[in-house]
Short mmCIF file of C-alpha atoms in Angstrom, two decimals:
data_model
loop_
_atom_site.label_atom_id
_atom_site.label_comp_id
_atom_site.label_asym_id
_atom_site.label_seq_id
_atom_site.Cartn_x
_atom_site.Cartn_y
_atom_site.Cartn_z
CA MET H 835 86.26 152.72 -63.21
CA ALA H 836 89.55 153.24 -61.36
CA GLU H 837 92.33 154.90 -63.26
CA ALA H 838 95.21 152.54 -64.16
CA PRO H 839 98.41 153.34 -62.26
CA LYS H 840 101.16 155.09 -64.15
CA VAL H 841 104.10 152.98 -65.25
CA GLU H 842 106.44 155.05 -63.07
CA GLU H 843 104.30 154.31 -60.02
CA ALA H 844 104.00 150.62 -60.81
CA ILE H 845 107.75 150.12 -60.81
CA SER H 846 109.28 149.83 -57.34
CA HIS H 847 112.07 152.36 -56.96
CA HIS H 848 115.25 151.70 -54.99
CA GLU H 849 117.22 154.77 -54.05
CA PRO H 850 121.02 154.57 -54.43
CA MET H 851 122.62 153.88 -51.04
CA ASP H 852 126.11 154.86 -49.84
CA GLN H 853 126.49 151.72 -47.77
CA LEU H 854 125.36 148.12 -48.22
CA GLN H 855 122.58 147.00 -45.93
CA GLY H 856 122.28 143.92 -43.74
CA PHE H 857 125.75 143.98 -42.18
CA GLU H 858 125.61 143.21 -38.47
CA TYR H 859 129.20 144.32 -37.90
CA CYS H 860 130.82 147.08 -39.92
CA ILE H 861 134.40 148.32 -40.00
CA ASP H 862 134.51 149.73 -36.46
CA SER H 863 132.00 147.49 -34.68
CA ASN H 864 133.10 144.13 -33.34
CA PRO H 865 131.53 140.75 -32.57
CA SER H 866 132.26 139.05 -29.26
CA TRP H 867 135.85 137.93 -28.76
CA GLY H 868 134.97 134.26 -29.22
CA GLU H 869 133.14 134.89 -32.48
CA ALA H 870 135.86 137.30 -33.68
CA ILE H 871 138.60 134.70 -33.07
CA ALA H 872 136.62 132.03 -34.96
CA LEU H 873 135.99 134.42 -37.85
CA GLY H 874 139.65 135.45 -37.86
CA PHE H 875 140.72 131.80 -38.07
CA GLN H 876 138.35 131.38 -41.02
CA HIS H 877 140.04 134.28 -42.84
CA TYR H 878 143.43 132.70 -42.07
CA ILE H 879 142.38 129.35 -43.59
CA LEU H 880 141.14 131.14 -46.72
CA ALA H 881 144.45 133.01 -47.09
CA LEU H 882 146.31 129.68 -47.22
CA GLY H 883 145.18 128.94 -50.78
CA THR H 884 147.26 131.62 -52.49
CA ALA H 885 150.05 131.33 -49.90
CA VAL H 886 150.58 127.68 -50.92
CA MET H 887 149.80 127.99 -54.62
CA ILE H 888 152.41 130.63 -55.48
CA PRO H 889 155.44 128.88 -53.87
CA THR H 890 154.23 125.57 -55.36
CA LEU H 891 154.29 127.20 -58.79
CA LEU H 892 157.56 129.13 -58.48
CA VAL H 893 159.96 127.37 -56.08
CA PRO H 894 160.42 124.13 -58.10
CA ALA H 895 161.09 126.23 -61.22
CA MET H 896 163.82 128.03 -59.24
CA GLY H 897 165.49 124.73 -58.35
CA GLY H 898 164.21 124.68 -54.77
CA SER H 899 163.43 121.57 -52.71
CA ASP H 900 160.28 120.74 -50.71
CA GLY H 901 162.01 122.26 -47.67
CA ASP H 902 162.64 125.49 -49.60
CA LYS H 903 159.00 125.54 -50.70
CA VAL H 904 157.82 125.25 -47.09
CA ARG H 905 160.17 128.04 -45.94
CA VAL H 906 158.95 130.33 -48.73
CA PHE H 907 155.34 129.50 -47.83
CA GLN H 908 155.99 130.26 -44.16
CA THR H 909 157.79 133.50 -45.02
CA LEU H 910 154.98 134.62 -47.33
CA LEU H 911 152.43 133.96 -44.60
CA PHE H 912 154.56 135.63 -41.90
CA VAL H 913 155.15 138.83 -43.88
CA GLY H 914 151.52 138.78 -45.04
CA GLY H 915 150.44 138.86 -41.40
CA ILE H 916 152.75 141.80 -40.68
CA ASN H 917 151.53 143.67 -43.77
CA THR H 918 147.91 143.02 -42.80
CA LEU H 919 148.47 144.52 -39.35
CA ILE H 920 150.27 147.52 -40.88
CA GLN H 921 147.48 148.11 -43.43
CA THR H 922 144.64 147.83 -40.89
CA LEU H 923 146.40 150.05 -38.34
CA PHE H 924 148.17 152.71 -40.40
CA GLY H 925 147.18 152.23 -44.07
CA THR H 926 143.65 152.46 -45.38
CA ARG H 927 142.43 150.92 -42.08
CA LEU H 928 140.01 148.82 -44.13
CA PRO H 929 139.51 145.14 -43.14
CA THR H 930 141.75 143.73 -45.87
CA VAL H 931 144.08 140.73 -45.66
CA MET H 932 147.37 141.28 -47.51
CA GLY H 933 148.66 138.23 -49.38
CA GLY H 934 150.76 137.12 -52.32
CA SER H 935 149.96 138.47 -55.78
CA TYR H 936 149.80 136.60 -59.10
CA ALA H 937 150.66 139.88 -60.84
CA PHE H 938 154.33 139.27 -60.03
CA VAL H 939 154.49 135.87 -61.71
CA VAL H 940 155.42 137.21 -65.19
CA PRO H 941 158.56 139.17 -64.15
CA ILE H 942 159.51 136.47 -61.62
CA MET H 943 159.38 133.78 -64.32
CA SER H 944 161.51 136.06 -66.48
CA ILE H 945 164.12 136.18 -63.70
CA ILE H 946 163.90 132.40 -63.22
CA ASN H 947 164.59 131.90 -66.95
CA ASP H 948 167.50 134.35 -67.00
CA SER H 949 170.36 132.64 -68.83
CA ASN H 950 172.91 133.69 -66.18
CA LEU H 951 170.89 131.92 -63.49
CA ARG H 952 169.95 128.93 -65.64
CA GLN H 953 173.59 128.00 -66.16
CA ILE H 954 174.10 127.38 -62.41
CA VAL H 955 174.28 123.58 -62.23
CA ASP H 956 173.59 122.97 -58.54
CA PRO H 957 169.78 123.30 -57.97
CA GLN H 958 170.16 124.65 -54.43
CA GLN H 959 172.65 127.30 -55.51
CA ARG H 960 170.40 128.23 -58.42
CA PHE H 961 167.46 128.58 -56.06
CA LEU H 962 169.39 130.87 -53.72
CA ALA H 963 170.79 132.99 -56.57
CA THR H 964 167.32 133.32 -58.15
CA MET H 965 165.68 134.22 -54.85
CA ARG H 966 168.30 136.93 -54.23
CA ALA H 967 167.72 138.35 -57.72
CA ILE H 968 163.94 138.43 -57.08
CA GLN H 969 164.54 140.13 -53.73
CA GLY H 970 166.74 142.82 -55.27
CA ALA H 971 164.21 143.55 -58.03
CA MET H 972 161.39 143.75 -55.50
CA ILE H 973 163.29 146.08 -53.15
CA VAL H 974 163.93 148.52 -56.00
CA ALA H 975 160.43 148.21 -57.49
CA SER H 976 158.69 148.86 -54.15
CA SER H 977 159.74 152.50 -54.55
CA ILE H 978 156.95 152.91 -57.15
CA GLN H 979 154.17 152.46 -54.60
CA ILE H 980 156.09 154.22 -51.83
CA ILE H 981 156.57 157.33 -53.99
CA LEU H 982 153.07 157.34 -55.54
CA GLY H 983 151.52 156.77 -52.11
CA TYR H 984 153.36 159.09 -49.75
CA SER H 985 153.65 161.91 -52.32
CA GLN H 986 149.84 161.77 -52.74
CA LEU H 987 150.34 161.41 -56.50
CA TRP H 988 148.03 158.39 -56.62
CA GLY H 989 145.42 160.38 -54.71
CA ILE H 990 145.66 163.11 -57.35
CA CYS H 991 145.28 160.49 -60.10
CA SER H 992 142.22 159.07 -58.34
CA ARG H 993 140.42 162.39 -58.82
CA PHE H 994 139.94 161.33 -62.45
CA PHE H 995 138.01 158.26 -61.29
CA SER H 996 134.22 158.28 -61.26
CA PRO H 997 131.71 155.62 -60.14
CA LEU H 998 131.27 154.74 -63.82
CA GLY H 999 135.02 154.39 -64.37
CA MET H 1000 135.42 152.26 -61.25
CA VAL H 1001 132.72 149.74 -62.19
CA PRO H 1002 134.90 147.78 -64.69
CA VAL H 1003 137.98 148.03 -62.46
CA ILE H 1004 136.34 146.69 -59.30
CA SER H 1005 134.30 144.11 -61.19
CA LEU H 1006 137.32 142.72 -62.99
CA VAL H 1007 139.25 142.46 -59.71
CA GLY H 1008 136.86 139.53 -59.22
CA PHE H 1009 135.89 138.47 -62.76
CA GLY H 1010 139.52 138.69 -63.93
CA LEU H 1011 140.43 135.74 -61.71
CA PHE H 1012 137.97 133.38 -63.41
CA ASP H 1013 140.81 131.02 -64.38
CA LYS H 1014 141.41 130.36 -60.66
CA GLY H 1015 137.84 129.04 -60.30
CA PHE H 1016 136.11 126.27 -62.24
CA PRO H 1017 139.07 125.46 -64.53
CA LEU H 1018 140.86 124.28 -61.36
CA ILE H 1019 137.76 122.52 -60.02
CA GLY H 1020 137.85 120.48 -63.23
CA GLY H 1021 141.13 118.97 -62.07
CA CYS H 1022 139.23 117.05 -59.37
CA VAL H 1023 135.48 117.35 -59.85
CA GLU H 1024 134.68 114.73 -57.20
CA ILE H 1025 136.02 117.14 -54.56
CA GLY H 1026 135.49 120.56 -56.19
CA VAL H 1027 131.84 120.27 -57.21
CA PRO H 1028 130.62 118.93 -53.82
CA MET H 1029 132.57 121.74 -52.14
CA LEU H 1030 130.93 124.38 -54.33
CA ILE H 1031 127.43 122.97 -53.75
CA LEU H 1032 127.97 122.56 -50.00
CA PHE H 1033 129.38 126.07 -49.53
CA VAL H 1034 126.49 127.69 -51.43
CA GLY H 1035 123.95 125.51 -49.60
CA LEU H 1036 125.25 126.27 -46.11
CA SER H 1037 125.96 129.98 -46.66
CA GLN H 1038 122.78 130.85 -48.56
CA TYR H 1039 119.99 128.28 -48.14
CA LEU H 1040 120.69 127.42 -44.49
CA LYS H 1041 121.95 130.84 -43.42
CA ASN H 1042 119.03 131.44 -41.07
CA LEU H 1043 119.86 128.45 -38.85
CA GLN H 1044 120.86 129.87 -35.48
CA ALA H 1045 122.35 128.70 -32.22
CA ARG H 1046 121.98 131.07 -29.26
CA HIS H 1047 120.92 133.81 -31.68
CA LEU H 1048 124.11 133.36 -33.70
CA PRO H 1049 123.66 132.56 -37.43
CA ILE H 1050 126.15 129.69 -37.38
CA MET H 1051 125.78 128.67 -41.03
CA GLU H 1052 126.08 132.18 -42.43
CA ARG H 1053 129.09 133.06 -40.28
CA PHE H 1054 131.02 129.80 -40.47
CA SER H 1055 129.84 128.05 -43.64
CA LEU H 1056 133.34 128.28 -45.13
CA ILE H 1057 135.15 126.51 -42.30
CA LEU H 1058 132.38 123.90 -41.97
CA SER H 1059 132.41 123.18 -45.71
CA ILE H 1060 136.21 122.90 -45.80
CA ALA H 1061 136.24 120.54 -42.78
CA ILE H 1062 133.64 118.21 -44.33
CA ILE H 1063 135.16 118.09 -47.84
CA TRP H 1064 138.73 117.91 -46.50
CA ALA H 1065 137.76 114.87 -44.42
CA TYR H 1066 136.10 113.40 -47.53
CA ALA H 1067 139.27 114.04 -49.58
CA GLN H 1068 141.37 112.44 -46.81
CA LEU H 1069 139.11 109.38 -46.89
CA LEU H 1070 139.50 109.06 -50.67
CA THR H 1071 143.28 109.43 -50.39
CA ALA H 1072 143.62 106.90 -47.55
CA SER H 1073 141.40 104.35 -49.32
CA GLY H 1074 143.68 104.36 -52.37
CA ALA H 1075 141.11 105.87 -54.73
CA TYR H 1076 143.83 107.76 -56.61
CA LYS H 1077 146.57 105.11 -56.50
CA HIS H 1078 146.46 104.37 -60.23
CA ARG H 1079 145.24 107.76 -61.48
CA PRO H 1080 147.39 110.17 -63.56
CA HIS H 1081 149.94 112.26 -61.65
CA LEU H 1082 148.11 115.54 -62.37
CA THR H 1083 144.87 114.15 -60.95
CA GLN H 1084 146.71 113.05 -57.82
CA VAL H 1085 148.18 116.55 -57.40
CA HIS H 1086 144.70 118.08 -57.52
CA CYS H 1087 142.92 115.47 -55.40
CA ARG H 1088 145.24 113.91 -52.84
CA THR H 1089 145.85 115.46 -49.42
CA ASP H 1090 149.44 114.21 -49.17
CA MET H 1091 151.03 115.36 -52.43
CA GLU H 1092 152.71 118.60 -51.39
CA ASN H 1093 155.02 117.04 -48.74
CA LEU H 1094 154.47 120.18 -46.66
CA ILE H 1095 154.06 118.52 -43.26
CA SER H 1096 157.11 116.26 -43.49
CA ALA H 1097 159.32 119.07 -44.85
CA ALA H 1098 158.19 121.73 -42.36
CA PRO H 1099 160.25 122.43 -39.20
CA TRP H 1100 158.49 122.48 -35.86
CA ILE H 1101 159.49 126.08 -35.14
CA LYS H 1102 161.10 128.53 -37.56
CA ILE H 1103 161.02 132.33 -37.42
CA PRO H 1104 161.54 133.98 -40.83
CA TYR H 1105 164.02 136.85 -40.77
CA PRO H 1106 165.32 139.49 -43.22
CA LEU H 1107 168.00 138.41 -45.71
CA GLN H 1108 167.55 134.74 -44.71
CA TRP H 1109 168.49 133.69 -48.27
CA GLY H 1110 171.58 135.90 -48.37
CA ALA H 1111 172.30 139.41 -49.65
CA PRO H 1112 169.97 140.51 -52.51
CA THR H 1113 171.47 141.07 -55.95
CA PHE H 1114 170.43 143.94 -58.18
CA ASP H 1115 169.90 144.03 -61.95
CA ALA H 1116 168.31 147.00 -63.75
CA GLY H 1117 166.44 144.82 -66.26
CA HIS H 1118 164.90 142.69 -63.50
CA ALA H 1119 163.90 145.80 -61.55
CA PHE H 1120 162.11 147.43 -64.50
CA GLY H 1121 160.05 144.31 -65.10
CA MET H 1122 159.15 144.10 -61.43
CA MET H 1123 158.07 147.75 -61.43
CA ALA H 1124 155.31 146.84 -63.89
CA ALA H 1125 154.06 144.18 -61.46
CA VAL H 1126 154.12 146.69 -58.59
CA PHE H 1127 152.07 149.10 -60.72
CA VAL H 1128 149.56 146.35 -61.56
CA SER H 1129 149.36 145.42 -57.87
CA LEU H 1130 148.62 149.08 -57.10
CA ILE H 1131 145.67 149.16 -59.53
CA GLU H 1132 144.28 145.81 -58.40
CA SER H 1133 144.52 146.90 -54.76
CA THR H 1134 142.78 150.19 -55.56
CA GLY H 1135 139.78 148.24 -56.88
CA ALA H 1136 139.94 145.87 -53.90
CA TYR H 1137 139.99 148.76 -51.40
CA LYS H 1138 136.87 150.24 -53.03
CA ALA H 1139 135.15 146.84 -52.81
CA ALA H 1140 136.26 146.31 -49.20
CA SER H 1141 134.88 149.71 -48.19
CA ARG H 1142 131.43 148.69 -49.51
CA LEU H 1143 131.60 145.29 -47.80
CA ALA H 1144 132.65 146.91 -44.50
CA SER H 1145 129.75 149.41 -44.66
CA ALA H 1146 132.24 152.28 -44.88
CA THR H 1147 132.37 155.25 -47.23
CA PRO H 1148 134.67 155.00 -50.29
CA PRO H 1149 138.23 155.76 -49.11
CA PRO H 1150 139.11 159.42 -49.80
CA ALA H 1151 142.08 160.21 -52.04
CA TYR H 1152 144.32 160.89 -49.01
CA VAL H 1153 143.46 157.56 -47.36
CA LEU H 1154 143.89 155.65 -50.62
CA SER H 1155 147.35 157.16 -51.10
CA ARG H 1156 148.27 156.40 -47.49
CA GLY H 1157 147.29 152.77 -47.99
CA ILE H 1158 149.28 152.49 -51.22
CA GLY H 1159 152.32 153.99 -49.50
CA TRP H 1160 152.17 151.39 -46.73
CA GLN H 1161 151.58 148.68 -49.32
CA GLY H 1162 154.86 149.78 -50.91
CA ILE H 1163 156.53 149.31 -47.52
CA GLY H 1164 154.96 145.85 -47.48
CA ILE H 1165 156.53 144.97 -50.85
CA LEU H 1166 159.84 146.26 -49.50
CA LEU H 1167 159.43 143.80 -46.60
CA ASP H 1168 158.64 141.05 -49.13
CA GLY H 1169 161.96 141.84 -50.79
CA LEU H 1170 163.91 141.92 -47.54
CA PHE H 1171 162.46 138.67 -46.16
CA GLY H 1172 162.33 136.83 -49.49
CA THR H 1173 158.67 135.83 -49.87
CA GLY H 1174 159.14 134.94 -53.53
CA THR H 1175 156.40 137.34 -54.66
CA GLY H 1176 154.96 140.77 -53.87
CA SER H 1177 151.92 141.72 -51.79
CA THR H 1178 148.45 142.82 -52.75
CA VAL H 1179 144.99 142.78 -51.20
CA SER H 1180 143.63 139.22 -50.94
CA ILE H 1181 140.49 139.32 -53.12
CA GLU H 1182 139.04 136.12 -51.67
CA ASN H 1183 139.18 137.56 -48.15
CA VAL H 1184 137.39 140.70 -49.34
CA GLY H 1185 134.65 138.43 -50.70
CA LEU H 1186 134.43 136.61 -47.36
CA LEU H 1187 133.46 139.90 -45.71
CA GLY H 1188 130.31 139.82 -47.82
CA ALA H 1189 129.65 136.09 -47.40
CA THR H 1190 129.73 136.37 -43.58
CA ARG H 1191 128.28 139.90 -43.50
CA VAL H 1192 130.98 140.83 -40.99
CA GLY H 1193 133.21 143.74 -42.05
CA SER H 1194 134.96 144.17 -38.71
CA ARG H 1195 138.55 145.42 -38.72
CA ARG H 1196 139.29 143.50 -35.51
CA VAL H 1197 138.48 140.16 -37.17
CA ILE H 1198 141.11 140.79 -39.86
CA GLN H 1199 143.69 141.81 -37.26
CA ILE H 1200 143.05 138.52 -35.45
CA ALA H 1201 143.50 136.72 -38.80
CA ALA H 1202 146.87 138.47 -39.14
CA GLY H 1203 147.81 137.12 -35.72
CA PHE H 1204 146.98 133.58 -36.87
CA MET H 1205 149.07 134.10 -40.03
CA ILE H 1206 152.11 135.09 -37.99
CA PHE H 1207 151.59 132.42 -35.27
CA PHE H 1208 151.15 129.44 -37.62
CA SER H 1209 153.97 130.56 -39.91
CA ILE H 1210 156.31 130.21 -36.94
CA LEU H 1211 154.85 126.85 -35.79
CA GLY H 1212 155.71 125.16 -39.06
CA LYS H 1213 154.14 121.71 -38.60
CA PHE H 1214 150.74 123.07 -37.58
CA GLY H 1215 150.71 125.63 -40.36
CA ALA H 1216 151.68 122.97 -42.90
CA LEU H 1217 148.84 120.72 -41.68
CA PHE H 1218 146.23 123.34 -42.62
CA ALA H 1219 148.11 124.14 -45.82
CA SER H 1220 147.73 120.52 -46.99
CA ILE H 1221 144.09 121.23 -47.93
CA PRO H 1222 143.81 120.41 -51.68
CA PHE H 1223 143.76 123.59 -53.76
CA THR H 1224 140.65 122.32 -55.57
CA ILE H 1225 138.70 123.08 -52.38
CA PHE H 1226 139.88 126.70 -52.46
CA ALA H 1227 139.04 126.95 -56.18
CA ALA H 1228 135.41 126.03 -55.36
CA ILE H 1229 135.29 128.78 -52.74
CA TYR H 1230 136.77 131.27 -55.19
CA CYS H 1231 133.86 130.68 -57.58
CA VAL H 1232 131.59 132.26 -54.97
CA LEU H 1233 133.85 134.88 -53.37
CA PHE H 1234 135.40 136.30 -56.57
CA GLY H 1235 131.92 136.58 -58.03
CA LEU H 1236 130.74 138.40 -54.92
CA VAL H 1237 133.56 140.98 -55.20
CA ALA H 1238 132.74 141.45 -58.90
CA SER H 1239 129.09 142.12 -58.09
CA VAL H 1240 130.16 144.80 -55.59
CA GLY H 1241 131.79 146.57 -58.53
CA LEU H 1242 128.55 146.31 -60.49
CA SER H 1243 126.69 147.86 -57.53
CA PHE H 1244 128.38 151.19 -58.33
CA LEU H 1245 126.17 151.37 -61.43
CA GLN H 1246 123.31 152.53 -59.17
CA PHE H 1247 125.02 155.93 -58.88
CA THR H 1248 125.20 156.36 -62.66
CA ASN H 1249 122.68 156.74 -65.48
CA MET H 1250 122.65 153.44 -67.34
CA ASN H 1251 120.06 154.75 -69.78
CA SER H 1252 122.89 156.78 -71.31
CA MET H 1253 124.38 155.29 -74.47
CA ARG H 1254 127.67 156.96 -73.53
CA ASN H 1255 127.79 155.06 -70.25
CA LEU H 1256 126.71 151.78 -71.84
CA PHE H 1257 129.52 152.13 -74.38
CA ILE H 1258 132.19 152.83 -71.76
CA VAL H 1259 131.16 150.03 -69.38
CA GLY H 1260 130.67 147.46 -72.13
CA VAL H 1261 133.91 148.15 -74.01
CA SER H 1262 136.09 148.37 -70.89
CA LEU H 1263 134.63 145.16 -69.40
CA PHE H 1264 135.05 143.26 -72.66
CA LEU H 1265 138.61 144.45 -73.34
CA GLY H 1266 139.51 143.92 -69.68
CA LEU H 1267 138.65 140.23 -70.10
CA SER H 1268 139.64 139.73 -73.73
CA VAL H 1269 143.11 141.33 -73.85
CA PRO H 1270 144.56 139.43 -70.84
CA GLU H 1271 143.04 136.20 -72.16
CA TYR H 1272 144.91 136.73 -75.45
CA PHE H 1273 148.16 137.29 -73.54
CA ARG H 1274 147.59 134.15 -71.43
CA GLU H 1275 146.75 131.92 -74.42
CA PHE H 1276 149.70 133.24 -76.44
CA THR H 1277 152.08 132.63 -73.55
CA ALA H 1278 150.76 129.09 -72.97
CA GLN H 1279 151.33 128.19 -76.63
CA ALA H 1280 154.61 130.01 -77.35
CA ASN H 1281 156.22 129.83 -73.86
CA HIS H 1282 156.72 133.60 -74.02
CA GLY H 1283 154.43 136.62 -74.08
CA PRO H 1284 153.25 138.46 -77.21
CA SER H 1285 155.93 141.08 -76.52
CA HIS H 1286 159.12 139.21 -77.40
CA THR H 1287 161.75 141.79 -78.34
CA GLY H 1288 165.45 141.75 -77.55
CA ALA H 1289 164.81 143.95 -74.48
CA GLY H 1290 163.69 141.58 -71.73
CA TRP H 1291 162.70 144.38 -69.34
CA PHE H 1292 160.40 145.90 -71.99
CA ASN H 1293 158.78 142.51 -72.62
CA ASP H 1294 158.15 142.07 -68.90
CA ILE H 1295 156.50 145.49 -68.63
CA ILE H 1296 154.15 144.95 -71.58
CA ASN H 1297 153.32 141.32 -70.78
CA THR H 1298 152.70 142.07 -67.09
CA ILE H 1299 150.47 145.12 -67.60
CA PHE H 1300 148.31 143.61 -70.34
CA SER H 1301 147.90 140.31 -68.50
CA SER H 1302 145.97 142.10 -65.73
CA SER H 1303 142.23 142.53 -66.28
CA PRO H 1304 141.73 145.41 -63.78
CA THR H 1305 144.71 147.29 -65.25
CA VAL H 1306 143.42 147.04 -68.84
CA ALA H 1307 139.93 147.99 -67.64
CA LEU H 1308 141.22 151.03 -65.74
CA MET H 1309 143.21 152.33 -68.72
CA VAL H 1310 140.24 151.94 -71.10
CA ALA H 1311 137.46 153.05 -68.74
CA VAL H 1312 139.21 156.08 -67.23
CA PHE H 1313 140.45 157.27 -70.64
CA LEU H 1314 137.01 156.99 -72.25
CA ASP H 1315 135.22 158.40 -69.19
CA ASN H 1316 137.41 161.51 -69.15
CA THR H 1317 137.39 162.16 -72.90
CA LEU H 1318 133.88 161.28 -74.17
CA ASP H 1319 131.48 164.22 -73.58
CA TYR H 1320 132.70 164.35 -69.96
CA LYS H 1321 131.74 168.02 -69.35
CA ASP H 1322 128.05 167.39 -70.05
CA ALA H 1323 127.94 163.97 -68.37
CA ALA H 1324 128.92 164.72 -64.75
CA ARG H 1325 125.53 163.63 -63.38
CA ASP H 1326 125.38 160.58 -65.63
CA ARG H 1327 128.86 159.52 -64.43
CA GLY H 1328 127.75 159.71 -60.78
CA MET H 1329 130.01 162.64 -59.88
CA PRO H 1330 127.49 164.50 -57.63
CA TRP H 1331 127.47 161.47 -55.30
CA TRP H 1332 131.20 160.74 -55.67
CA VAL H 1333 132.61 164.23 -55.11
CA LYS H 1334 131.93 164.36 -51.37
CA PHE H 1335 134.18 161.32 -50.83
CA ARG H 1336 137.18 162.81 -52.62
CA THR H 1337 138.49 164.64 -49.54
CA PHE H 1338 138.82 163.45 -45.96
CA LYS H 1339 136.60 166.23 -44.64
CA GLY H 1340 134.07 165.90 -47.46
CA ASP H 1341 131.93 163.50 -45.38
CA SER H 1342 131.76 163.42 -41.58
CA ARG H 1343 131.78 159.60 -41.57
CA ASN H 1344 135.31 159.48 -43.01
CA GLU H 1345 136.75 160.49 -39.64
CA GLU H 1346 134.96 157.59 -37.94
CA PHE H 1347 136.25 155.03 -40.45
CA TYR H 1348 139.72 156.21 -41.44
CA THR H 1349 141.26 158.21 -38.57
CA LEU H 1350 144.63 156.80 -37.49
CA PRO H 1351 144.86 155.07 -34.07
CA PHE H 1352 146.82 156.26 -31.04
CA ASN H 1353 145.88 159.88 -31.86
CA LEU H 1354 148.43 159.88 -34.71
CA ASN H 1355 146.29 162.28 -36.75
CA ARG H 1356 147.75 165.06 -34.61
CA PHE H 1357 151.12 164.43 -36.27
CA PHE H 1358 149.81 163.37 -39.71
CA PRO H 1359 146.75 165.56 -40.37
CA PRO H 1360 144.67 164.32 -43.32
CA ALA H 1361 144.55 166.43 -46.46
#
């Protein structure tokens, strides 16, 4: 009688892997020019969601008109394209699109509600005065990332990170945006649900359909899905399906509610100080600094995720600091041009790297070119921006979840049979979701955050930091990971695998992925 196999032999074993498998194009390999341009355009279309949503939320509250909203949208897209080129050339060099950040909404709303600005009667003058105040606060606050980045201080801080500590941070970069997903689909289910089903069907179930050996559905499922559902939404709008529906339903469903196309100029080049000279207020600046710090943490998680989805090694401390420094320059540009919000890594575009299985840097640089080009040609850019946000919300359900799962993939380098590790991951994930949810619910009910003292700048700092899931997760996870039995848990935390990626020369592949172009490493040798 044959001996029964041992349990250990019966279980298939998957070794931890530095890089994700199945990517046809990684960070420094490129598809053909035609395919790269099409993929770049797809990334540009995806970036439009946030670029439209943030001005739509903020500009009317500032007293701005539809024309002001279009100019802010164009400026946000234009500077986003510049920041994307800067980041891919001189920053981390990872394939990351830089876009507007929701982390800045709390301090920006605080500036909008400032009593000195509220008492300005003329809406246009109030808009200009508010925009200048936001610009001044952002210019000052950008120094946080510039200093932490170029001084290498953030790189030194990152030495306290482990794979275990990064799991909640990276995961909540995606999971923490859950309110931008199905809750917004619910505003127009007849568009959102078909979009979600179609995108999943084309990208996953039909991904093996090929034309001339090119997996069309896997590569371009996003643009195909958007085109089909956008045409469907246009048909519903033109047929009068929403004529007698509530105003909020029309905002979510109609393709003609934002007045972007009619208000957009044919050609307009954004330029620095286009709204006038920035004004500076210490209280505004302190609140904005909290948002810049939150943006730094969220981007750190996004860079780690992007490195996995580009089949690169985790960015070494030096490269991470370099990227944060250039991101600070990007926020400075946001302040100078007047984008209405600060910059961060676009999480949805990071997710698209995984959905298309193309992590090429060149594709993202082409996307940056589209962002700049269509922000100047206002009418054409506004045409694409008229896509109902419900369609983007359906896409986010997939792409944010994909980024979150990349964070969970770091668990393979840790020992999840350790009660210590289970405690840290579980508590930090739960608090990272629960604490910001409390802050959001409190704010929605009381029209102000839980911190409501006489010091507005202090309220902005507390309410901004604790409204960010990745920030709460990082504080909890890194503190617990570096204080609970950390000396005896190095292997369980994944440090033997992680340590070789701490320095630029720790792994020979770092030079291939992160070396500066134009032989600039001669002048700026990596640490």
